[in-house]
Short mmCIF file of C-alpha atoms in Angstrom, two decimals:
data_model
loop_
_atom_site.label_atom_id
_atom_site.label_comp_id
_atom_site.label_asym_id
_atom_site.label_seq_id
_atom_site.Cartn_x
_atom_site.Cartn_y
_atom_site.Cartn_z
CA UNK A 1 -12.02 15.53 18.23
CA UNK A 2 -12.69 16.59 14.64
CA UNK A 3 -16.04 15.23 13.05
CA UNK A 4 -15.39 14.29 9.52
CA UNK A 5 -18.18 13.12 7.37
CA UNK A 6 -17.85 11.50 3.76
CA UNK A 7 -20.23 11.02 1.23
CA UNK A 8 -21.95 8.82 -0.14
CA UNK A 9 -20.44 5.89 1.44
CA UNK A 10 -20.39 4.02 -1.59
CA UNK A 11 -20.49 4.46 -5.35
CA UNK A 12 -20.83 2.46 -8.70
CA UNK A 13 -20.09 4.41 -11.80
CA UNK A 14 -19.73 3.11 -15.44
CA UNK A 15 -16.39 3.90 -16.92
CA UNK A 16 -16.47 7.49 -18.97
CA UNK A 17 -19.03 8.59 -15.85
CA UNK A 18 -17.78 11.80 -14.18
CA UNK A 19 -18.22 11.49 -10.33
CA UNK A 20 -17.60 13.51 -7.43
CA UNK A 21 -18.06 13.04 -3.83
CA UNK A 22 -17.77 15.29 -0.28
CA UNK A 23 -15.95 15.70 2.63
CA UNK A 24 -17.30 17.90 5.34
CA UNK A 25 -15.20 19.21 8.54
CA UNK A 26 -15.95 21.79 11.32
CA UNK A 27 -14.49 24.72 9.54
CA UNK A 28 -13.29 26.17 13.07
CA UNK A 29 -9.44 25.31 13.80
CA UNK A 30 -8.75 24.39 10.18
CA UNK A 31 -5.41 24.06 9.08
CA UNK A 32 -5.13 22.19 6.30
CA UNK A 33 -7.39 18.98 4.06
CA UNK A 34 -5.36 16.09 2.71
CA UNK A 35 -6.86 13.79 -0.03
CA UNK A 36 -5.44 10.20 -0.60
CA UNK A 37 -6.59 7.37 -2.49
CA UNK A 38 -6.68 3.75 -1.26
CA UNK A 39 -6.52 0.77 -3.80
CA UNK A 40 -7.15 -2.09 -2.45
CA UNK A 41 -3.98 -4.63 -1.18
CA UNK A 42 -2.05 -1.15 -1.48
CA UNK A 43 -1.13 1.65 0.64
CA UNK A 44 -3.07 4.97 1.20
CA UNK A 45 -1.44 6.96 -1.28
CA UNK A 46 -1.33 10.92 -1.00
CA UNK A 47 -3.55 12.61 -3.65
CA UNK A 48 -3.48 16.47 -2.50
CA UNK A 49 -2.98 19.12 0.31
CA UNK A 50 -5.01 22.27 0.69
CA UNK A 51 -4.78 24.92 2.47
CA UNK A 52 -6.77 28.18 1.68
CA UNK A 53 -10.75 28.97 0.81
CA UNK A 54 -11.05 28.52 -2.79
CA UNK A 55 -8.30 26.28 -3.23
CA UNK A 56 -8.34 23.92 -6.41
CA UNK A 57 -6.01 21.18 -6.78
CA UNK A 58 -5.79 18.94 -10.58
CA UNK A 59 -3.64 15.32 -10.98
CA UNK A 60 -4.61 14.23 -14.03
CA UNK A 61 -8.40 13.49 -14.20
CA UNK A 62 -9.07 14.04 -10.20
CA UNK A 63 -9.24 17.90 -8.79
CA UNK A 64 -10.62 18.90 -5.59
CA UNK A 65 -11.72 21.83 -4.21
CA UNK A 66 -11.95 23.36 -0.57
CA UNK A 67 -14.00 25.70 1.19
CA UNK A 68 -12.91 26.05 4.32
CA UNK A 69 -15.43 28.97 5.35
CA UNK A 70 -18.68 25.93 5.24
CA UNK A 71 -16.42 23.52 6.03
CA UNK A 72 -16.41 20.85 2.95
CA UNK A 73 -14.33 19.65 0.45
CA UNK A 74 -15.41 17.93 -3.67
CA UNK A 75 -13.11 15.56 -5.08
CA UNK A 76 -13.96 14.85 -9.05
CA UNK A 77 -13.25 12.68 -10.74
CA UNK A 78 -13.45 13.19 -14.83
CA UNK A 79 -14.29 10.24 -17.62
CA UNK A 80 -13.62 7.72 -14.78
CA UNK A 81 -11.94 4.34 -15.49
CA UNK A 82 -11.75 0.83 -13.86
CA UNK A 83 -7.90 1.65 -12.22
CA UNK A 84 -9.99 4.48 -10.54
CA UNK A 85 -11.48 1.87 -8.38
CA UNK A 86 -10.24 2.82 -4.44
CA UNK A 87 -11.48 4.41 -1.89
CA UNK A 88 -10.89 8.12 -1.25
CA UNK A 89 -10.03 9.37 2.00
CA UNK A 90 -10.22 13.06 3.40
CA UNK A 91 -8.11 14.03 6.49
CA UNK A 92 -8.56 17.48 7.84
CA UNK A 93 -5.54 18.46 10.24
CA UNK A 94 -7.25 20.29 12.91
CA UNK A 95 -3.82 21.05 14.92
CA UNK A 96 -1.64 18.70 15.26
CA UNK A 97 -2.59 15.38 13.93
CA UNK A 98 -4.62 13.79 10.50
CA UNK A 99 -8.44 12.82 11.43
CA UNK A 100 -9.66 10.82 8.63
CA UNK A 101 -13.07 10.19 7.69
CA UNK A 102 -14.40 6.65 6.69
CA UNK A 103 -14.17 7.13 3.10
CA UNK A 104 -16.08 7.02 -0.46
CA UNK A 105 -15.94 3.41 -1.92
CA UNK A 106 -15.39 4.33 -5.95
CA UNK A 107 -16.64 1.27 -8.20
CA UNK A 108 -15.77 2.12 -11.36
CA UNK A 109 -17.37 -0.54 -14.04
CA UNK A 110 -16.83 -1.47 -17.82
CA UNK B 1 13.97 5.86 -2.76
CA UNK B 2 12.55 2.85 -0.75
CA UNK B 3 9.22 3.29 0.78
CA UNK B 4 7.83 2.62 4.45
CA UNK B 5 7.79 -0.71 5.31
CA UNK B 6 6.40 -2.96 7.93
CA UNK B 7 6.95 -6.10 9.75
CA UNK B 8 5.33 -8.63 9.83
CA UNK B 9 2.62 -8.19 7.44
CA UNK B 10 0.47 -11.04 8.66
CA UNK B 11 -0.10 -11.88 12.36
CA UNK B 12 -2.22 -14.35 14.43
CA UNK B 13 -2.04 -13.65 18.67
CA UNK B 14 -4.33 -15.32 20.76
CA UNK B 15 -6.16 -12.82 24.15
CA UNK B 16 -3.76 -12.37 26.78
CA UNK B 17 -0.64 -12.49 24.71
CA UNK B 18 1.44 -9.49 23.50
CA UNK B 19 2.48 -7.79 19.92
CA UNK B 20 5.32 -6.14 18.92
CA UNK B 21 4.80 -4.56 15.29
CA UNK B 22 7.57 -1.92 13.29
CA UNK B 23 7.67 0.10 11.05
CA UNK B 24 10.96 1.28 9.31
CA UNK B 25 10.38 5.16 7.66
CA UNK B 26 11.23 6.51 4.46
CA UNK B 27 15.45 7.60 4.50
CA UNK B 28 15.27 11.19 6.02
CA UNK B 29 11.65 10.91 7.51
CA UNK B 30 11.51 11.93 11.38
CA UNK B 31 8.19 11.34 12.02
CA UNK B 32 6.03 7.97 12.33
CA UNK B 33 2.37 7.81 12.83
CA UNK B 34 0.51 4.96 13.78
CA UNK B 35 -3.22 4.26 12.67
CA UNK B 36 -5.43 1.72 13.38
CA UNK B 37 -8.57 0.17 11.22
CA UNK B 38 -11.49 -2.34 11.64
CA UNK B 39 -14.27 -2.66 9.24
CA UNK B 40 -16.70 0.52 9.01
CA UNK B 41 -13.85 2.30 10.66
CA UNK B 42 -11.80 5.35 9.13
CA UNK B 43 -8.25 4.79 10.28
CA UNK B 44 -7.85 5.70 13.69
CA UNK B 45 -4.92 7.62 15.14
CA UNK B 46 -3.11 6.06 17.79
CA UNK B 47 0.02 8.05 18.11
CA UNK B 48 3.09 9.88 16.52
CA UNK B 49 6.71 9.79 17.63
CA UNK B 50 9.29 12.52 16.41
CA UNK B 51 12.63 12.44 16.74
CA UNK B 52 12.78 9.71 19.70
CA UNK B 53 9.39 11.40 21.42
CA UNK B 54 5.78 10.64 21.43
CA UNK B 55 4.23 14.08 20.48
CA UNK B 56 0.69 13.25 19.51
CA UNK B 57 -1.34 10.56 21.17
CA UNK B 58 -4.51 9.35 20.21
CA UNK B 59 -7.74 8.25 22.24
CA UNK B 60 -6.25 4.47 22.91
CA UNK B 61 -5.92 2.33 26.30
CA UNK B 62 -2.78 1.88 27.83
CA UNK B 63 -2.34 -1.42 26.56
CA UNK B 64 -1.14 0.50 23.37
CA UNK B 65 2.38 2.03 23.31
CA UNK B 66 5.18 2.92 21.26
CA UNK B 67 8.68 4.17 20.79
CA UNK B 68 11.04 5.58 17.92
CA UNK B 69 14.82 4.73 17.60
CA UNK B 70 17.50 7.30 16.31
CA UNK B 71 17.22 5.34 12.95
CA UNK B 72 13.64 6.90 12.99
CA UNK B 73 12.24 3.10 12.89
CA UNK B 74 9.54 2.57 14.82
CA UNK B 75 7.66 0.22 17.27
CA UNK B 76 4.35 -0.56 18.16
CA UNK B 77 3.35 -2.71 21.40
CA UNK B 78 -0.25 -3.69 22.12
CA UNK B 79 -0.23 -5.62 25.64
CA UNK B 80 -2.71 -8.17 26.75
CA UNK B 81 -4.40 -8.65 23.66
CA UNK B 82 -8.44 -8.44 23.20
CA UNK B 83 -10.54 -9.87 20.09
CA UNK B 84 -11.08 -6.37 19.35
CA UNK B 85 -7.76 -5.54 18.71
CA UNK B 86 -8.44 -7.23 15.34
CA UNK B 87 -7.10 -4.80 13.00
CA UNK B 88 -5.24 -3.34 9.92
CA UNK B 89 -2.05 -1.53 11.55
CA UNK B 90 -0.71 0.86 9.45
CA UNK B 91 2.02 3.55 10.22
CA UNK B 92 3.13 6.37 7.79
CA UNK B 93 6.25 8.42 7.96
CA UNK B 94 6.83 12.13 7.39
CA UNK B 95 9.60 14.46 7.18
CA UNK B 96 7.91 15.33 10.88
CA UNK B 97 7.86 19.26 10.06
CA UNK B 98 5.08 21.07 12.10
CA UNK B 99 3.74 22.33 9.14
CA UNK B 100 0.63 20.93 8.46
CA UNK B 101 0.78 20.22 4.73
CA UNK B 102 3.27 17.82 5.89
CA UNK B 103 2.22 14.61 3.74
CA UNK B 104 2.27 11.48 5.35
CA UNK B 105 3.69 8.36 3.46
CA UNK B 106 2.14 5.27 4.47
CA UNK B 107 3.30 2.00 4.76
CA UNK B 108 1.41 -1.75 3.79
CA UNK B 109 0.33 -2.34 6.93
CA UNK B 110 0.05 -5.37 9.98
CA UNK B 111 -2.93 -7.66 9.88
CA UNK B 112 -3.72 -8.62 13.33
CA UNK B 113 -5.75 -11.12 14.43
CA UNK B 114 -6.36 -12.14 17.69
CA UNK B 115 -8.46 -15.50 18.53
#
């Protein structure tokens, strides 16, 4: 059973704040991180896959990067605004199946 | 292209009594995955079924089962419900490769409440 730890738990940003948040994983049996976002009364929607060490993924004003050597992920998010509001969700696939961790509650205020 | 969907969306059982929730994929999608979440929770697994087969199965009692049609559509039975069974229900579809980049499209979810 993968271990997957988010941080912080929560977060309130003004909007125009740049933010950024963790996701750490046991870097043995890695395979690949997913990111998706989860507005609320919506479905998880899929933000990006990685794959290698180094990896950097950019949609829009959200990138991530991965290092799967130490095990951890960043997701930023640049000049933040109130539709960024969700909660972000990291899902290492250790094998054969998604393990999600609990999430990072984004707040974005005017 | 129409996205995952799920019936019912709202549901109130009381202990004892049975659920039957589905899940109809995304045209061409072979694999659904079932999740389930309660408060402070991340969304836990509770199984995948690919082409017709359960071929992932998470840490869940018995009382939790599935099964895929050739359509792909799926179904979810929890047995002899318990208050903890309270729950978002959520399944996601994917085109079920074994790759694992293989994104997962998820659908609105079940509310379950049991009293």
């Amino acid at each position: 059973i993968l271990n997957v730890e988010q941080s912080p738990q929560s977060l309130h940003v003004q909007e125009g704040d740049s933010t950024n948040f963790t996701c750490s994983f046991p870097s043995s049996n890695f395979y690949a991180l997913h990111w998706y976002r989860w507005e609320t009364a919506k479905s998880p929607e899929a933000l990006f896959v990685m794959t290698l060490n180094g990896d950097e993924k950019k949609k829009g004003r959200i990138s991530a990067t991965l290092n799967t050597k130490e095990g951890y992920s960043y997701l930023y998010i640049k000049g933040s605004q109130p539709e960024d509001s969700a909660t972000y969700l990291c899902a290492p696939n250790g094998g054969n199946k998604l393990t999600f961790g609990t999430g990072t509650q984004l707040k974005v205020e005017l | 292209k129409a996205g995952v969907t799920q019936t019912p969306r709202y549901l109130i059982k009381t202990r004892g009594q049975q659920v039957t929730l589905s899940c109809s994929p995304i045209s061409g999608h072979r694999s659904v995955s079932w999740y389930q979440q309660t408060p402070g929770q991340g969304l836990q697994f509770l199984f995948e079924y690919f082409s017709e087969t359960q071929r992932n199965k998470g840490n869940f009692p018995g009382r939790f089962s599935g099964r895929q049609f050739s359509n792909s559509r799926s179904e979810m039975n929890v047995s002899t419900l318990e208050l903890g069974d309270s729950a978002l229900y959520l399944c996601a579809s994917s085109l079920g490769g074994t790759h694992h980049t293989d994104t997962q499209y998820f659908g609105p979810g079940t509310r379950l409440t049991v009293l």
